[in-house]
Amino acid sequence: MPVTPVTDASFEQEVLRSELPVLVDFQADWCQPCKQLSPIVEEVANELEGKLKVVSVDVDRCPNIAAAFRIQSVPTLFVVHQGQVVTGQPGVVPKEAILEMVRPLLPADAAEVKPDELAQLIAAKRAVPVDIRDAGSYGRYRIPTAVNVPKDELSGRASELAPTDGRLRVLYGRSTEEAKEAADSLRELGVETAFLDGGFLHWEADGHDVERPD
């Protein structure tokens, strides 16, 4: 079962002693927003199974845990790693925001490329950035030397991304998840690509060059 209900008795073993990072979903049976968040949490649990443990805590049945975490409203999410609280977020949180909460604690994907790494690969002419955003976004600003293959065209243009020149194709979009999903879909077609961690915004925030039309 991807989401494990825990109690006051099992919390220490399941959460504080877990070798994996843990996403803790504090909720209650009577809470309607909790019912909205639950399927999002389950989706994250299924997607990151083996990398992230996901547990739920009913605040009515587990008053000691709720008091320890100073829960003032439900739903509330906490991320716990190596017995320590890393971050927390109250309310109905979108999937991408949850992924951003846990991503720094997850083992790196073999196909993941950090912005600094991509900059070095581009400088050494060992990588080609592939912008999977729409043509309008690509036209306004992009990573230097990037080519544009919008994500809805990837399957039909997969052959263009095969590294026949020995240079790695590194996909990037608005977010890590967007590019990772695109890279996974291409891998299923037999085309090995990598993806940029943090997307274009992370690249720009880290101070790397951005190409804009004259």
GROMACS .gro file of N, CA and C in nm, residues 23-187:
model
  495
   23LEU      N    1   0.709   1.157   0.368
   23LEU     CA    2   0.607   1.260   0.355
   23LEU      C    3   0.493   1.222   0.449
   24VAL      N    4   0.462   1.309   0.544
   24VAL     CA    5   0.360   1.282   0.644
   24VAL      C    6   0.238   1.368   0.614
   25ASP      N    7   0.124   1.302   0.592
   25ASP     CA    8  -0.001   1.371   0.560
   25ASP      C    9  -0.090   1.370   0.684
   26PHE      N   10  -0.099   1.484   0.751
   26PHE     CA   11  -0.188   1.497   0.866
   26PHE      C   12  -0.328   1.529   0.817
   27GLN      N   13  -0.425   1.447   0.852
   27GLN     CA   14  -0.560   1.464   0.801
   27GLN      C   15  -0.662   1.413   0.902
   28ALA      N   16  -0.790   1.423   0.865
   28ALA     CA   17  -0.899   1.377   0.951
   28ALA      C   18  -1.015   1.332   0.864
   29ASP      N   19  -1.093   1.239   0.916
   29ASP     CA   20  -1.204   1.184   0.838
   29ASP      C   21  -1.308   1.289   0.801
   30TRP      N   22  -1.329   1.386   0.888
   30TRP     CA   23  -1.433   1.487   0.867
   30TRP      C   24  -1.389   1.602   0.776
   31CYS      N   25  -1.263   1.603   0.738
   31CYS     CA   26  -1.203   1.716   0.666
   31CYS      C   27  -1.220   1.703   0.515
   32GLN      N   28  -1.300   1.792   0.455
   32GLN     CA   29  -1.321   1.787   0.310
   32GLN      C   30  -1.195   1.823   0.230
   33PRO      N   31  -1.120   1.928   0.268
   33PRO     CA   32  -0.995   1.955   0.196
   33PRO      C   33  -0.898   1.836   0.201
   34CYS      N   34  -0.902   1.760   0.312
   34CYS     CA   35  -0.816   1.641   0.321
   34CYS      C   36  -0.852   1.541   0.212
   35LYS      N   37  -0.980   1.529   0.184
   35LYS     CA   38  -1.025   1.436   0.079
   35LYS      C   39  -0.981   1.485  -0.059
   36GLN      N   40  -0.964   1.616  -0.074
   36GLN     CA   41  -0.913   1.670  -0.201
   36GLN      C   42  -0.763   1.642  -0.216
   37LEU      N   43  -0.692   1.650  -0.104
   37LEU     CA   44  -0.547   1.631  -0.109
   37LEU      C   45  -0.509   1.484  -0.119
   38SER      N   46  -0.589   1.397  -0.062
   38SER     CA   47  -0.554   1.255  -0.052
   38SER      C   48  -0.514   1.192  -0.185
   39PRO      N   49  -0.593   1.210  -0.295
   39PRO     CA   50  -0.551   1.146  -0.421
   39PRO      C   51  -0.422   1.203  -0.478
   40ILE      N   52  -0.393   1.330  -0.447
   40ILE     CA   53  -0.266   1.390  -0.493
   40ILE      C   54  -0.150   1.325  -0.419
   41VAL      N   55  -0.168   1.307  -0.288
   41VAL     CA   56  -0.065   1.242  -0.208
   41VAL      C   57  -0.044   1.098  -0.254
   42GLU      N   58  -0.152   1.028  -0.286
   42GLU     CA   59  -0.142   0.890  -0.334
   42GLU      C   60  -0.068   0.884  -0.468
   43GLU      N   61  -0.092   0.982  -0.553
   43GLU     CA   62  -0.023   0.987  -0.682
   43GLU      C   63   0.127   1.005  -0.663
   44VAL      N   64   0.165   1.093  -0.570
   44VAL     CA   65   0.307   1.113  -0.539
   44VAL      C   66   0.367   0.985  -0.482
   45ALA      N   67   0.291   0.918  -0.394
   45ALA     CA   68   0.340   0.794  -0.333
   45ALA      C   69   0.365   0.687  -0.439
   46ASN      N   70   0.274   0.674  -0.533
   46ASN     CA   71   0.291   0.574  -0.640
   46ASN      C   72   0.408   0.609  -0.730
   47GLU      N   73   0.421   0.737  -0.761
   47GLU     CA   74   0.526   0.781  -0.853
   47GLU      C   75   0.665   0.765  -0.793
   48LEU      N   76   0.676   0.785  -0.662
   48LEU     CA   77   0.808   0.782  -0.597
   48LEU      C   78   0.826   0.660  -0.508
   49GLU      N   79   0.750   0.557  -0.533
   49GLU     CA   80   0.761   0.435  -0.452
   49GLU      C   81   0.904   0.381  -0.459
   50GLY      N   82   0.959   0.348  -0.344
   50GLY     CA   83   1.097   0.301  -0.336
   50GLY      C   84   1.197   0.412  -0.311
   51LYS      N   85   1.155   0.537  -0.332
   51LYS     CA   86   1.243   0.652  -0.307
   51LYS      C   87   1.192   0.737  -0.191
   52LEU      N   88   1.060   0.730  -0.168
   52LEU     CA   89   0.997   0.813  -0.066
   52LEU      C   90   0.892   0.730   0.006
   53LYS      N   91   0.891   0.737   0.138
   53LYS     CA   92   0.783   0.674   0.215
   53LYS      C   93   0.675   0.779   0.239
   54VAL      N   94   0.550   0.740   0.223
   54VAL     CA   95   0.438   0.831   0.244
   54VAL      C   96   0.345   0.770   0.348
   55VAL      N   97   0.317   0.847   0.453
   55VAL     CA   98   0.230   0.799   0.560
   55VAL      C   99   0.120   0.901   0.586
   56SER      N  100   0.011   0.853   0.644
   56SER     CA  101  -0.098   0.942   0.684
   56SER      C  102  -0.118   0.933   0.834
   57VAL      N  103  -0.154   1.045   0.895
   57VAL     CA  104  -0.179   1.052   1.038
   57VAL      C  105  -0.316   1.114   1.060
   58ASP      N  106  -0.405   1.038   1.121
   58ASP     CA  107  -0.536   1.091   1.159
   58ASP      C  108  -0.519   1.166   1.290
   59VAL      N  109  -0.539   1.298   1.288
   59VAL     CA  110  -0.509   1.380   1.406
   59VAL      C  111  -0.602   1.348   1.524
   60ASP      N  112  -0.722   1.296   1.494
   60ASP     CA  113  -0.813   1.261   1.603
   60ASP      C  114  -0.770   1.132   1.673
   61ARG      N  115  -0.714   1.040   1.596
   61ARG     CA  116  -0.671   0.912   1.653
   61ARG      C  117  -0.527   0.918   1.706
   62CYS      N  118  -0.453   1.022   1.666
   62CYS     CA  119  -0.312   1.033   1.705
   62CYS      C  120  -0.285   1.170   1.766
   63PRO      N  121  -0.347   1.201   1.878
   63PRO     CA  122  -0.331   1.335   1.937
   63PRO      C  123  -0.189   1.367   1.979
   64ASN      N  124  -0.112   1.266   2.020
   64ASN     CA  125   0.025   1.292   2.064
   64ASN      C  126   0.113   1.340   1.949
   65ILE      N  127   0.098   1.274   1.833
   65ILE     CA  128   0.177   1.316   1.717
   65ILE      C  129   0.134   1.455   1.672
   66ALA      N  130   0.003   1.477   1.666
   66ALA     CA  131  -0.049   1.608   1.624
   66ALA      C  132   0.003   1.718   1.716
   67ALA      N  133   0.009   1.691   1.846
   67ALA     CA  134   0.059   1.790   1.940
   67ALA      C  135   0.208   1.813   1.921
   68ALA      N  136   0.282   1.706   1.897
   68ALA     CA  137   0.427   1.719   1.879
   68ALA      C  138   0.461   1.804   1.757
   69PHE      N  139   0.379   1.793   1.652
   69PHE     CA  140   0.402   1.870   1.529
   69PHE      C  141   0.328   2.004   1.530
   70ARG      N  142   0.257   2.032   1.640
   70ARG     CA  143   0.184   2.157   1.656
   70ARG      C  144   0.087   2.180   1.540
   71ILE      N  145   0.012   2.077   1.507
   71ILE     CA  146  -0.083   2.086   1.398
   71ILE      C  147  -0.199   2.177   1.438
   72GLN      N  148  -0.219   2.283   1.362
   72GLN     CA  149  -0.326   2.379   1.390
   72GLN      C  150  -0.443   2.365   1.294
   73SER      N  151  -0.418   2.303   1.178
   73SER     CA  152  -0.525   2.282   1.080
   73SER      C  153  -0.489   2.163   0.994
   74VAL      N  154  -0.589   2.103   0.935
   74VAL     CA  155  -0.568   1.993   0.842
   74VAL      C  156  -0.635   2.027   0.709
   75PRO      N  157  -0.578   1.977   0.599
   75PRO     CA  158  -0.457   1.894   0.593
   75PRO      C  159  -0.330   1.977   0.611
   76THR      N  160  -0.227   1.911   0.660
   76THR     CA  161  -0.093   1.969   0.668
   76THR      C  162   0.007   1.859   0.632
   77LEU      N  163   0.103   1.895   0.548
   77LEU     CA  164   0.207   1.801   0.508
   77LEU      C  165   0.339   1.838   0.575
   78PHE      N  166   0.413   1.736   0.617
   78PHE     CA  167   0.549   1.754   0.667
   78PHE      C  168   0.640   1.656   0.595
   79VAL      N  169   0.765   1.696   0.575
   79VAL     CA  170   0.867   1.606   0.523
   79VAL      C  171   0.968   1.582   0.634
   80VAL      N  172   0.991   1.455   0.664
   80VAL     CA  173   1.083   1.415   0.771
   80VAL      C  174   1.193   1.329   0.711
   81HIS      N  175   1.318   1.360   0.747
   81HIS     CA  176   1.431   1.283   0.695
   81HIS      C  177   1.532   1.263   0.807
   82GLN      N  178   1.572   1.137   0.826
   82GLN     CA  179   1.668   1.100   0.930
   82GLN      C  180   1.623   1.152   1.067
   83GLY      N  181   1.492   1.139   1.091
   83GLY     CA  182   1.435   1.175   1.219
   83GLY      C  183   1.412   1.323   1.243
   84GLN      N  184   1.443   1.406   1.142
   84GLN     CA  185   1.430   1.551   1.156
   84GLN      C  186   1.326   1.607   1.059
   85VAL      N  187   1.250   1.706   1.105
   85VAL     CA  188   1.155   1.774   1.016
   85VAL      C  189   1.234   1.865   0.922
   86VAL      N  190   1.210   1.850   0.792
   86VAL     CA  191   1.281   1.928   0.691
   86VAL      C  192   1.197   2.048   0.648
   87THR      N  193   1.070   2.025   0.621
   87THR     CA  194   0.982   2.132   0.576
   87THR      C  195   0.838   2.091   0.598
   88GLY      N  196   0.748   2.188   0.589
   88GLY     CA  197   0.606   2.159   0.606
   88GLY      C  198   0.522   2.257   0.527
   89GLN      N  199   0.397   2.218   0.501
   89GLN     CA  200   0.309   2.303   0.422
   89GLN      C  201   0.163   2.272   0.457
   90PRO      N  202   0.086   2.371   0.505
   90PRO     CA  203  -0.055   2.346   0.533
   90PRO      C  204  -0.141   2.362   0.408
   91GLY      N  205  -0.260   2.306   0.414
   91GLY     CA  206  -0.357   2.324   0.307
   91GLY      C  207  -0.347   2.223   0.195
   92VAL      N  208  -0.432   2.242   0.093
   92VAL     CA  209  -0.432   2.155  -0.024
   92VAL      C  210  -0.318   2.199  -0.116
   93VAL      N  211  -0.216   2.117  -0.125
   93VAL     CA  212  -0.093   2.151  -0.196
   93VAL      C  213  -0.092   2.082  -0.332
   94PRO      N  214  -0.066   2.154  -0.441
   94PRO     CA  215  -0.060   2.089  -0.572
   94PRO      C  216   0.055   1.989  -0.583
   95LYS      N  217   0.041   1.896  -0.674
   95LYS     CA  218   0.140   1.789  -0.688
   95LYS      C  219   0.280   1.844  -0.709
   96GLU      N  220   0.296   1.941  -0.797
   96GLU     CA  221   0.429   1.992  -0.828
   96GLU      C  222   0.494   2.053  -0.704
   97ALA      N  223   0.414   2.119  -0.620
   97ALA     CA  224   0.468   2.177  -0.498
   97ALA      C  225   0.515   2.068  -0.401
   98ILE      N  226   0.441   1.957  -0.395
   98ILE     CA  227   0.483   1.845  -0.310
   98ILE      C  228   0.614   1.787  -0.361
   99LEU      N  229   0.623   1.771  -0.492
   99LEU     CA  230   0.746   1.717  -0.551
   99LEU      C  231   0.865   1.808  -0.522
  100GLU      N  232   0.842   1.939  -0.526
  100GLU     CA  233   0.950   2.032  -0.495
  100GLU      C  234   0.992   2.021  -0.349
  101MET      N  235   0.896   1.990  -0.261
  101MET     CA  236   0.927   1.974  -0.118
  101MET      C  237   1.020   1.856  -0.095
  102VAL      N  238   0.995   1.746  -0.166
  102VAL     CA  239   1.069   1.623  -0.138
  102VAL      C  240   1.189   1.602  -0.229
  103ARG      N  241   1.191   1.669  -0.342
  103ARG     CA  242   1.295   1.642  -0.443
  103ARG      C  243   1.437   1.654  -0.390
  104PRO      N  244   1.471   1.755  -0.309
  104PRO     CA  245   1.610   1.766  -0.262
  104PRO      C  246   1.658   1.645  -0.182
  105LEU      N  247   1.565   1.565  -0.131
  105LEU     CA  248   1.601   1.451  -0.047
  105LEU      C  249   1.604   1.319  -0.123
  106LEU      N  250   1.557   1.321  -0.248
  106LEU     CA  251   1.549   1.197  -0.325
  106LEU      C  252   1.682   1.164  -0.391
  107PRO      N  253   1.710   1.034  -0.410
  107PRO     CA  254   1.831   0.997  -0.485
  107PRO      C  255   1.820   1.050  -0.628
  108ALA      N  256   1.930   1.102  -0.679
  108ALA     CA  257   1.928   1.162  -0.812
  108ALA      C  258   1.901   1.059  -0.920
  109ASP      N  259   1.821   1.099  -1.018
  109ASP     CA  260   1.798   1.015  -1.135
  109ASP      C  261   1.925   1.014  -1.219
  110ALA      N  262   1.957   0.900  -1.276
  110ALA     CA  263   2.080   0.889  -1.357
  110ALA      C  264   2.079   0.984  -1.476
  111ALA      N  265   1.957   1.019  -1.522
  111ALA     CA  266   1.946   1.106  -1.639
  111ALA      C  267   1.935   1.254  -1.602
  112GLU      N  268   1.944   1.286  -1.473
  112GLU     CA  269   1.927   1.423  -1.427
  112GLU      C  270   2.057   1.501  -1.443
  113VAL      N  271   2.047   1.621  -1.497
  113VAL     CA  272   2.163   1.708  -1.516
  113VAL      C  273   2.137   1.839  -1.442
  114LYS      N  274   2.230   1.879  -1.357
  114LYS     CA  275   2.219   2.005  -1.284
  114LYS      C  276   2.256   2.122  -1.377
  115PRO      N  277   2.205   2.243  -1.347
  115PRO     CA  278   2.238   2.358  -1.432
  115PRO      C  279   2.387   2.380  -1.453
  116ASP      N  280   2.466   2.371  -1.346
  116ASP     CA  281   2.611   2.390  -1.360
  116ASP      C  282   2.673   2.285  -1.452
  117GLU      N  283   2.623   2.161  -1.440
  117GLU     CA  284   2.674   2.053  -1.525
  117GLU      C  285   2.640   2.080  -1.671
  118LEU      N  286   2.516   2.125  -1.696
  118LEU     CA  287   2.476   2.153  -1.834
  118LEU      C  288   2.561   2.266  -1.892
  119ALA      N  289   2.585   2.369  -1.814
  119ALA     CA  290   2.668   2.480  -1.862
  119ALA      C  291   2.806   2.431  -1.904
  120GLN      N  292   2.863   2.342  -1.825
  120GLN     CA  293   2.995   2.287  -1.858
  120GLN      C  294   2.990   2.201  -1.984
  121LEU      N  295   2.884   2.121  -1.997
  121LEU     CA  296   2.870   2.036  -2.115
  121LEU      C  297   2.851   2.119  -2.241
  122ILE      N  298   2.774   2.228  -2.231
  122ILE     CA  299   2.754   2.315  -2.348
  122ILE      C  300   2.887   2.379  -2.388
  123ALA      N  301   2.961   2.428  -2.288
  123ALA     CA  302   3.090   2.493  -2.316
  123ALA      C  303   3.187   2.397  -2.383
  124ALA      N  304   3.179   2.269  -2.346
  124ALA     CA  305   3.267   2.167  -2.404
  124ALA      C  306   3.209   2.107  -2.532
  125LYS      N  307   3.095   2.159  -2.576
  125LYS     CA  308   3.026   2.109  -2.696
  125LYS      C  309   2.995   1.960  -2.687
  126ARG      N  310   2.952   1.921  -2.564
  126ARG     CA  311   2.917   1.781  -2.541
  126ARG      C  312   2.769   1.762  -2.517
  127ALA      N  313   2.692   1.873  -2.525
  127ALA     CA  314   2.547   1.861  -2.502
  127ALA      C  315   2.472   1.963  -2.586
  128VAL      N  316   2.349   1.926  -2.621
  128VAL     CA  317   2.258   2.015  -2.692
  128VAL      C  318   2.133   2.032  -2.605
  129PRO      N  319   2.106   2.154  -2.556
  129PRO     CA  320   1.983   2.175  -2.481
  129PRO      C  321   1.861   2.166  -2.574
  130VAL      N  322   1.758   2.099  -2.529
  130VAL     CA  323   1.635   2.084  -2.608
  130VAL      C  324   1.521   2.147  -2.530
  131ASP      N  325   1.471   2.259  -2.580
  131ASP     CA  326   1.364   2.334  -2.515
  131ASP      C  327   1.231   2.270  -2.556
  132ILE      N  328   1.159   2.213  -2.457
  132ILE     CA  329   1.032   2.146  -2.488
  132ILE      C  330   0.911   2.235  -2.460
  133ARG      N  331   0.936   2.363  -2.434
  133ARG     CA  332   0.826   2.458  -2.418
  133ARG      C  333   0.768   2.491  -2.556
  134ASP      N  334   0.660   2.568  -2.558
  134ASP     CA  335   0.599   2.607  -2.685
  134ASP      C  336   0.692   2.703  -2.759
  135ALA      N  337   0.666   2.718  -2.889
  135ALA     CA  338   0.754   2.800  -2.973
  135ALA      C  339   0.759   2.945  -2.928
  136GLY      N  340   0.647   2.997  -2.875
  136GLY     CA  341   0.645   3.135  -2.830
  136GLY      C  342   0.739   3.159  -2.713
  137SER      N  343   0.736   3.068  -2.616
  137SER     CA  344   0.825   3.081  -2.501
  137SER      C  345   0.971   3.068  -2.544
  138TYR      N  346   0.997   2.972  -2.632
  138TYR     CA  347   1.133   2.953  -2.683
  138TYR      C  348   1.181   3.079  -2.755
  139GLY      N  349   1.092   3.143  -2.828
  139GLY     CA  350   1.129   3.263  -2.903
  139GLY      C  351   1.160   3.383  -2.815
  140ARG      N  352   1.100   3.388  -2.696
  140ARG     CA  353   1.123   3.502  -2.607
  140ARG      C  354   1.255   3.490  -2.532
  141TYR      N  355   1.286   3.371  -2.483
  141TYR     CA  356   1.412   3.352  -2.410
  141TYR      C  357   1.438   3.202  -2.401
  142ARG      N  358   1.564   3.167  -2.403
  142ARG     CA  359   1.602   3.026  -2.405
  142ARG      C  360   1.746   3.010  -2.359
  143ILE      N  361   1.784   2.886  -2.334
  143ILE     CA  362   1.924   2.855  -2.303
  143ILE      C  363   2.004   2.868  -2.433
  144PRO      N  364   2.118   2.935  -2.432
  144PRO     CA  365   2.198   2.949  -2.554
  144PRO      C  366   2.227   2.813  -2.619
  145THR      N  367   2.220   2.809  -2.749
  145THR     CA  368   2.242   2.693  -2.837
  145THR      C  369   2.125   2.594  -2.836
  146ALA      N  370   2.018   2.625  -2.761
  146ALA     CA  371   1.905   2.531  -2.752
  146ALA      C  372   1.828   2.522  -2.883
  147VAL      N  373   1.776   2.403  -2.908
  147VAL     CA  374   1.683   2.381  -3.018
  147VAL      C  375   1.544   2.361  -2.958
  148ASN      N  376   1.442   2.388  -3.037
  148ASN     CA  377   1.305   2.380  -2.986
  148ASN      C  378   1.231   2.260  -3.044
  149VAL      N  379   1.190   2.170  -2.955
  149VAL     CA  380   1.103   2.059  -2.993
  149VAL      C  381   0.992   2.056  -2.887
  150PRO      N  382   0.878   2.123  -2.913
  150PRO     CA  383   0.770   2.126  -2.814
  150PRO      C  384   0.730   1.986  -2.770
  151LYS      N  385   0.693   1.975  -2.643
  151LYS     CA  386   0.670   1.842  -2.585
  151LYS      C  387   0.562   1.762  -2.657
  152ASP      N  388   0.463   1.831  -2.717
  152ASP     CA  389   0.359   1.755  -2.788
  152ASP      C  390   0.406   1.706  -2.926
  153GLU      N  391   0.530   1.744  -2.965
  153GLU     CA  392   0.586   1.697  -3.092
  153GLU      C  393   0.698   1.595  -3.071
  154LEU      N  394   0.730   1.566  -2.948
  154LEU     CA  395   0.847   1.484  -2.919
  154LEU      C  396   0.840   1.345  -2.981
  155SER      N  397   0.726   1.277  -2.967
  155SER     CA  398   0.718   1.140  -3.017
  155SER      C  399   0.735   1.135  -3.168
  156GLY      N  400   0.681   1.235  -3.240
  156GLY     CA  401   0.693   1.237  -3.385
  156GLY      C  402   0.830   1.280  -3.434
  157ARG      N  403   0.906   1.345  -3.348
  157ARG     CA  404   1.038   1.395  -3.387
  157ARG      C  405   1.150   1.329  -3.306
  158ALA      N  406   1.120   1.213  -3.250
  158ALA     CA  407   1.217   1.144  -3.164
  158ALA      C  408   1.348   1.117  -3.236
  159SER      N  409   1.341   1.085  -3.364
  159SER     CA  410   1.463   1.051  -3.438
  159SER      C  411   1.560   1.169  -3.443
  160GLU      N  412   1.508   1.292  -3.434
  160GLU     CA  413   1.594   1.410  -3.437
  160GLU      C  414   1.680   1.420  -3.310
  161LEU      N  415   1.635   1.354  -3.204
  161LEU     CA  416   1.703   1.367  -3.076
  161LEU      C  417   1.803   1.256  -3.048
  162ALA      N  418   1.815   1.162  -3.138
  162ALA     CA  419   1.914   1.056  -3.121
  162ALA      C  420   2.054   1.118  -3.128
  163PRO      N  421   2.141   1.087  -3.032
  163PRO     CA  422   2.273   1.151  -3.024
  163PRO      C  423   2.372   1.096  -3.126
  164THR      N  424   2.343   1.116  -3.253
  164THR     CA  425   2.431   1.062  -3.358
  164THR      C  426   2.564   1.136  -3.366
  165ASP      N  427   2.569   1.259  -3.311
  165ASP     CA  428   2.693   1.336  -3.316
  165ASP      C  429   2.773   1.324  -3.186
  166GLY      N  430   2.728   1.236  -3.096
  166GLY     CA  431   2.798   1.215  -2.971
  166GLY      C  432   2.766   1.317  -2.863
  167ARG      N  433   2.677   1.411  -2.892
  167ARG     CA  434   2.640   1.512  -2.793
  167ARG      C  435   2.509   1.474  -2.725
  168LEU      N  436   2.508   1.482  -2.594
  168LEU     CA  437   2.390   1.447  -2.516
  168LEU      C  438   2.280   1.549  -2.536
  169ARG      N  439   2.157   1.501  -2.559
  169ARG     CA  440   2.041   1.590  -2.567
  169ARG      C  441   1.982   1.604  -2.427
  170VAL      N  442   1.975   1.728  -2.378
  170VAL     CA  443   1.925   1.754  -2.243
  170VAL      C  444   1.795   1.834  -2.253
  171LEU      N  445   1.685   1.771  -2.216
  171LEU     CA  446   1.555   1.835  -2.226
  171LEU      C  447   1.533   1.930  -2.109
  172TYR      N  448   1.468   2.043  -2.138
  172TYR     CA  449   1.427   2.131  -2.029
  172TYR      C  450   1.294   2.197  -2.063
  173GLY      N  451   1.216   2.222  -1.958
  173GLY     CA  452   1.087   2.289  -1.972
  173GLY      C  453   1.071   2.388  -1.859
  174ARG      N  454   0.947   2.406  -1.816
  174ARG     CA  455   0.923   2.498  -1.705
  174ARG      C  456   0.961   2.436  -1.571
  175SER      N  457   0.957   2.304  -1.563
  175SER     CA  458   0.983   2.237  -1.436
  175SER      C  459   1.063   2.110  -1.460
  176THR      N  460   1.118   2.058  -1.353
  176THR     CA  461   1.190   1.930  -1.360
  176THR      C  462   1.097   1.819  -1.407
  177GLU      N  463   0.978   1.815  -1.346
  177GLU     CA  464   0.886   1.704  -1.372
  177GLU      C  465   0.846   1.698  -1.519
  178GLU      N  466   0.822   1.813  -1.579
  178GLU     CA  467   0.783   1.819  -1.719
  178GLU      C  468   0.890   1.756  -1.808
  179ALA      N  469   1.015   1.793  -1.784
  179ALA     CA  470   1.125   1.741  -1.867
  179ALA      C  471   1.152   1.595  -1.837
  180LYS      N  472   1.142   1.556  -1.711
  180LYS     CA  473   1.165   1.416  -1.674
  180LYS      C  474   1.064   1.325  -1.742
  181GLU      N  475   0.936   1.364  -1.740
  181GLU     CA  476   0.833   1.283  -1.807
  181GLU      C  477   0.861   1.272  -1.956
  182ALA      N  478   0.907   1.383  -2.016
  182ALA     CA  479   0.940   1.379  -2.158
  182ALA      C  480   1.058   1.287  -2.186
  183ALA      N  481   1.161   1.293  -2.101
  183ALA     CA  482   1.278   1.206  -2.118
  183ALA      C  483   1.239   1.059  -2.100
  184ASP      N  484   1.151   1.033  -2.003
  184ASP     CA  485   1.105   0.895  -1.981
  184ASP      C  486   1.030   0.842  -2.103
  185SER      N  487   0.947   0.927  -2.163
  185SER     CA  488   0.869   0.883  -2.280
  185SER      C  489   0.960   0.856  -2.399
  186LEU      N  490   1.064   0.937  -2.413
  186LEU     CA  491   1.159   0.913  -2.523
  186LEU      C  492   1.240   0.787  -2.499
  187ARG      N  493   1.273   0.761  -2.373
  187ARG     CA  494   1.347   0.639  -2.340
  187ARG      C  495   1.266   0.515  -2.380
   0.00000   0.00000   0.00000
